[in-house]
CSV table of C-alpha atoms in Angstrom, one decimal:
chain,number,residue,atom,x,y,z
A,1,UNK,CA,61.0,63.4,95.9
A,2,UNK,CA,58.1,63.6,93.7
A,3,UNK,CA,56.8,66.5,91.6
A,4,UNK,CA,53.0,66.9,90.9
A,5,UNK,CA,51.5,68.5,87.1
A,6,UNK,CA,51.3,72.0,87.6
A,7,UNK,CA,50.0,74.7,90.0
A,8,UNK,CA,45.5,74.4,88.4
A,9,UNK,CA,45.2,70.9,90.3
A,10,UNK,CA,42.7,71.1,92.9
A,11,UNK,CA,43.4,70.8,96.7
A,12,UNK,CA,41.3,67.3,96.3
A,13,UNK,CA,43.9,66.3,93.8
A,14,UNK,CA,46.6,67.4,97.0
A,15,UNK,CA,44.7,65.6,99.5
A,16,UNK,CA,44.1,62.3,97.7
A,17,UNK,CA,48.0,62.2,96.6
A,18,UNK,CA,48.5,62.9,100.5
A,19,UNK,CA,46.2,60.1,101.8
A,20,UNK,CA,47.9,57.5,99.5
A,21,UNK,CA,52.0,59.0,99.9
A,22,UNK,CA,52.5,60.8,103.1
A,23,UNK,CA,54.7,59.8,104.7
A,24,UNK,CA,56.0,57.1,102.4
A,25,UNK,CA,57.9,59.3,100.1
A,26,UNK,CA,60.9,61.8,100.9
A,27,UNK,CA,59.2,64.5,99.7
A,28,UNK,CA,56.9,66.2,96.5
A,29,UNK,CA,57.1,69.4,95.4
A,30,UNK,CA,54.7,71.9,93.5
A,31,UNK,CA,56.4,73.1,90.2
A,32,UNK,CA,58.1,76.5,89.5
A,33,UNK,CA,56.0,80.0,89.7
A,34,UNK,CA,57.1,81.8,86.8
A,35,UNK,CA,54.2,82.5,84.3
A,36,UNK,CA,54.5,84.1,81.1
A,37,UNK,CA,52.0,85.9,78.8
A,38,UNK,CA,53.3,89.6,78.6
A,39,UNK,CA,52.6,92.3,80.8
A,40,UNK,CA,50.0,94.7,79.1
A,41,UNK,CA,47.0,92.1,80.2
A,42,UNK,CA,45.7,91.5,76.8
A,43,UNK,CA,46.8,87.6,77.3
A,44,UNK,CA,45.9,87.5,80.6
A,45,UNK,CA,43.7,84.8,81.8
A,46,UNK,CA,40.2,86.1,82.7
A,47,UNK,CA,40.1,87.3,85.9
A,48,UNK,CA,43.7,87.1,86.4
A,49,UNK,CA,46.0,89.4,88.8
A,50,UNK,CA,49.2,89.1,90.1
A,51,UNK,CA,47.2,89.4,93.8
A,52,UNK,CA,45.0,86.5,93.0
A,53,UNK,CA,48.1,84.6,91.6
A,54,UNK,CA,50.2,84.8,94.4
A,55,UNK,CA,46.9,84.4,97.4
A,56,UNK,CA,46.0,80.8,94.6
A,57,UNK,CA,49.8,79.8,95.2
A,58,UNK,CA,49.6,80.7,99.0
A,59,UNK,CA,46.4,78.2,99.2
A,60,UNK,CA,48.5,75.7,97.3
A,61,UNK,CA,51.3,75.7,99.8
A,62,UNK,CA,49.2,75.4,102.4
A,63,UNK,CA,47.0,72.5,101.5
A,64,UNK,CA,50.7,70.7,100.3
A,65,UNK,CA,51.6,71.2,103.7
A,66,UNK,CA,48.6,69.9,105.3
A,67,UNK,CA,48.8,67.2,103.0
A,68,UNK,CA,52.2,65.9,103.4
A,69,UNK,CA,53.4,65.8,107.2
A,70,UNK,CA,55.2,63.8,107.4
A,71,UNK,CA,57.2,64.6,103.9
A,72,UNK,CA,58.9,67.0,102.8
A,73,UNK,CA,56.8,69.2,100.7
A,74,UNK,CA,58.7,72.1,98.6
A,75,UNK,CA,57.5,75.0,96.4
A,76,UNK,CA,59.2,76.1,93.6
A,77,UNK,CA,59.4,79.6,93.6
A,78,UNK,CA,61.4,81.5,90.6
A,79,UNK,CA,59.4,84.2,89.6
A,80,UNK,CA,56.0,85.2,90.0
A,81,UNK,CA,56.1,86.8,86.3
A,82,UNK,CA,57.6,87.3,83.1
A,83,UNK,CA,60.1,90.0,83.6
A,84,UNK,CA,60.3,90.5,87.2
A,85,UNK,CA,59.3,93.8,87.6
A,86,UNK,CA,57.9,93.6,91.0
A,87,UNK,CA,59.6,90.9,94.0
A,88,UNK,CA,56.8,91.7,96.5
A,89,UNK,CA,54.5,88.9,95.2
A,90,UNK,CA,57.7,86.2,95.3
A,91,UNK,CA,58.9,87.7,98.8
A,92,UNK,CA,55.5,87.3,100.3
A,93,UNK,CA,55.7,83.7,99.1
A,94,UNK,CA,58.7,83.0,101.0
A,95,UNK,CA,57.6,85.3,104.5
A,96,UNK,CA,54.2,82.9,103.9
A,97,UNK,CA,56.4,79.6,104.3
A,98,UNK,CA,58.6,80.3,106.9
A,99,UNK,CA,55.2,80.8,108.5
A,100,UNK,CA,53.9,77.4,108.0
A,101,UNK,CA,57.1,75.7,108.0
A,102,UNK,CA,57.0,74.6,104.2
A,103,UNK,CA,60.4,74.2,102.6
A,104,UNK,CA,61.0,76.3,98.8
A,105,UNK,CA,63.6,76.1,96.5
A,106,UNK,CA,63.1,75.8,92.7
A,107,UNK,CA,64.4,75.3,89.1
A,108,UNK,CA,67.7,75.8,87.7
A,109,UNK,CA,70.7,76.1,89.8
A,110,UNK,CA,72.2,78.7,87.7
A,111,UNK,CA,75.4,79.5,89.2
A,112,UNK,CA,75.3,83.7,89.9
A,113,UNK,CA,72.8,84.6,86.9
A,114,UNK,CA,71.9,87.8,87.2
A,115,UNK,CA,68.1,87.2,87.5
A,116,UNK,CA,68.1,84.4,90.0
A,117,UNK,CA,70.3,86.2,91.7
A,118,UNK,CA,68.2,89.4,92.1
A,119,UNK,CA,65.1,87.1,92.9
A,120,UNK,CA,65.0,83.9,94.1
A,121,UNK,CA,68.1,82.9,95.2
A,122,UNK,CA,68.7,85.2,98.1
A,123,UNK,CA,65.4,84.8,99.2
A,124,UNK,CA,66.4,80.2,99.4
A,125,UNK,CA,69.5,81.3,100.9
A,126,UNK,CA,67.9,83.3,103.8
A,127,UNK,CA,65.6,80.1,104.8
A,128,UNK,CA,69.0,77.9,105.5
A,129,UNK,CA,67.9,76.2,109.1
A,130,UNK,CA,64.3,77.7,109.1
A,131,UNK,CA,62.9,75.4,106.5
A,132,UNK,CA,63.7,72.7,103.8
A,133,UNK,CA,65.0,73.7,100.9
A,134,UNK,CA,65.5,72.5,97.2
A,135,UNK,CA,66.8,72.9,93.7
A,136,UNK,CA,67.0,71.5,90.7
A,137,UNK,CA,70.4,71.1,87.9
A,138,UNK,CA,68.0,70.5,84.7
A,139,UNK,CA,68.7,69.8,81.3
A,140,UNK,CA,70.8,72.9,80.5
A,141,UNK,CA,72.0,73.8,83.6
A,142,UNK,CA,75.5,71.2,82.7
A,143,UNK,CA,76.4,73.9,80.3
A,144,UNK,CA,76.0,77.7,80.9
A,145,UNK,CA,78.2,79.8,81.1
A,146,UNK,CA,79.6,80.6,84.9
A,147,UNK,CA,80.1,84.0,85.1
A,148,UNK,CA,82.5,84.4,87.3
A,149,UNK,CA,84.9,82.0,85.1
A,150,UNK,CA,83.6,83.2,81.7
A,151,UNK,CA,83.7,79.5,81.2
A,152,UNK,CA,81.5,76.6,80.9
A,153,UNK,CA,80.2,75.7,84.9
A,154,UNK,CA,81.9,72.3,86.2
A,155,UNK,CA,79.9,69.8,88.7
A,156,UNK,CA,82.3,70.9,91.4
A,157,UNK,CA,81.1,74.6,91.0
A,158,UNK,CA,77.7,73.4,90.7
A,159,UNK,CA,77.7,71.8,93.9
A,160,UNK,CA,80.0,74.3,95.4
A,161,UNK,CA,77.4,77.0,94.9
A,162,UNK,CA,74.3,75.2,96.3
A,163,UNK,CA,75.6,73.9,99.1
A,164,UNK,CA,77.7,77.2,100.2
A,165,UNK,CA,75.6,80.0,98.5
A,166,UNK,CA,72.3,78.5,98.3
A,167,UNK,CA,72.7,76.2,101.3
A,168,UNK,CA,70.6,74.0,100.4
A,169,UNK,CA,69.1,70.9,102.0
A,170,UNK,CA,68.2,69.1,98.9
A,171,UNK,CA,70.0,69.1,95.5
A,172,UNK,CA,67.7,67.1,92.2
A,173,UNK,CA,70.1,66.1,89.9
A,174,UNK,CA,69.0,65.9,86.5
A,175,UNK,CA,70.2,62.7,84.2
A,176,UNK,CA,71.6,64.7,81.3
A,177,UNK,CA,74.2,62.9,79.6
A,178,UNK,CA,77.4,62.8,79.2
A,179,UNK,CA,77.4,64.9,82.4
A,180,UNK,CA,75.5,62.8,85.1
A,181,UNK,CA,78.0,59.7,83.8
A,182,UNK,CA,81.0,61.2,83.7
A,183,UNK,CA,81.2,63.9,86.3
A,184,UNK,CA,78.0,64.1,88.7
A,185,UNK,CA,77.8,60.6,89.8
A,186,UNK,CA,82.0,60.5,90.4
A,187,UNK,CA,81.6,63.7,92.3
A,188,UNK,CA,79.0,62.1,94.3
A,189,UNK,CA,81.3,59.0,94.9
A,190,UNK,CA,83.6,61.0,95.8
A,191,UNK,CA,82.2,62.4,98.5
A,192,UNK,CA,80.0,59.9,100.0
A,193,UNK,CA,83.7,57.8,100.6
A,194,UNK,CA,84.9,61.3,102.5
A,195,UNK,CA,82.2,61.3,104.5
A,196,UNK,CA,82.6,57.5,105.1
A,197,UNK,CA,86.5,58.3,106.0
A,198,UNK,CA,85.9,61.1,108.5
A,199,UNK,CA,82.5,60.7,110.0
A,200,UNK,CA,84.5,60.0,113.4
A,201,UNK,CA,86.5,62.7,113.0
């Protein structure tokens, strides 16, 4: 998978990247939604609105998809503001790719935080066998706190959570060290040589 810069490229910038890779790479994706410059509008952009925001991102998804085929082309869709106020905008996003079959997913698996959890992570859940879907451990993720332990989150209930909450399709694990060393790529060994053991079972 490949990630493009951010959500002001053009569609020509979509299309050209789609000419040269389709079909050669896994998949891209379009980074995460979330935008942040207060709620009053005095830092707004000119002519910004949340409307606008959301029908821009819609356009995006659709010319990714267009674009890509015969890859797998994800959104990353967190938030669709600073403090969440409203989920309308970021469940119209997700309505808008089950219509034209793009997959979703996002940053962060953040095992049960509250936000993700009253946003976007029901919303990935509910695509499971509708569409692709995707999301990212970054740097950071290794070492929050899981809530449900009151202790720091392990690999195993990383993965544990996004394959049987989140359900995902895809999983981007990020290289932080000492964690990717020591536990992600064992736990990923590990598993690869059960599936190796039982796949005629």
């Amino acid at each position: 998978m490949i990630g493009t810069g951010g959500q002001d490229g053009s569609d020509y910038t979509l299309i050209a990247l789609g000419q040269k890779f389709n079909g050669k790479i896994e998949g891209i994706n379009l980074p995460e939604t979330a935008v942040a410059f207060g709620e009053k509008g005095k830092l707004f952009p000119s002519g910004f609105t949340y409307e606008n925001y959301r029908d821009a991102i819609k356009e995006n998804m659709k010319v990714l998809k267009q674009a890509f085929p015969n890859s797998t082309a994800i959104l990353y869709a967190n938030f669709m503001y600073e403090h969440g106020v409203s989920k309308s905008n970021l469940t119209d996003l997700y309505n808008y790719a089950k219509e034209i079959g793009i997959g979703m997913g996002g940053p962060d698996i953040k095992v049960y935080r509250k936000y993700q959890m009253e946003n976007s992570y029901p919303l990935i859940r509910d695509l499971n066998g509708i569409v692709p879907t995707g999301v990212a451990v970054q740097h950071g993720n290794y070492d929050i706190i899981n809530p449900k332990t009151g202790k720091q989150v392990t690999v195993p209930e990383i993965l544990d959570f996004a394959e049987n909450y989140l359900r995902l399709s895809y999983i981007f694990w990020f290289i932080q060290e000492p964690y990717y060393s020591q536990q992600v790529l064992p736990q990923l060994k590990s598993l690869k040589k059960y599936h190796e053991k039982n796949r005629f079972h």
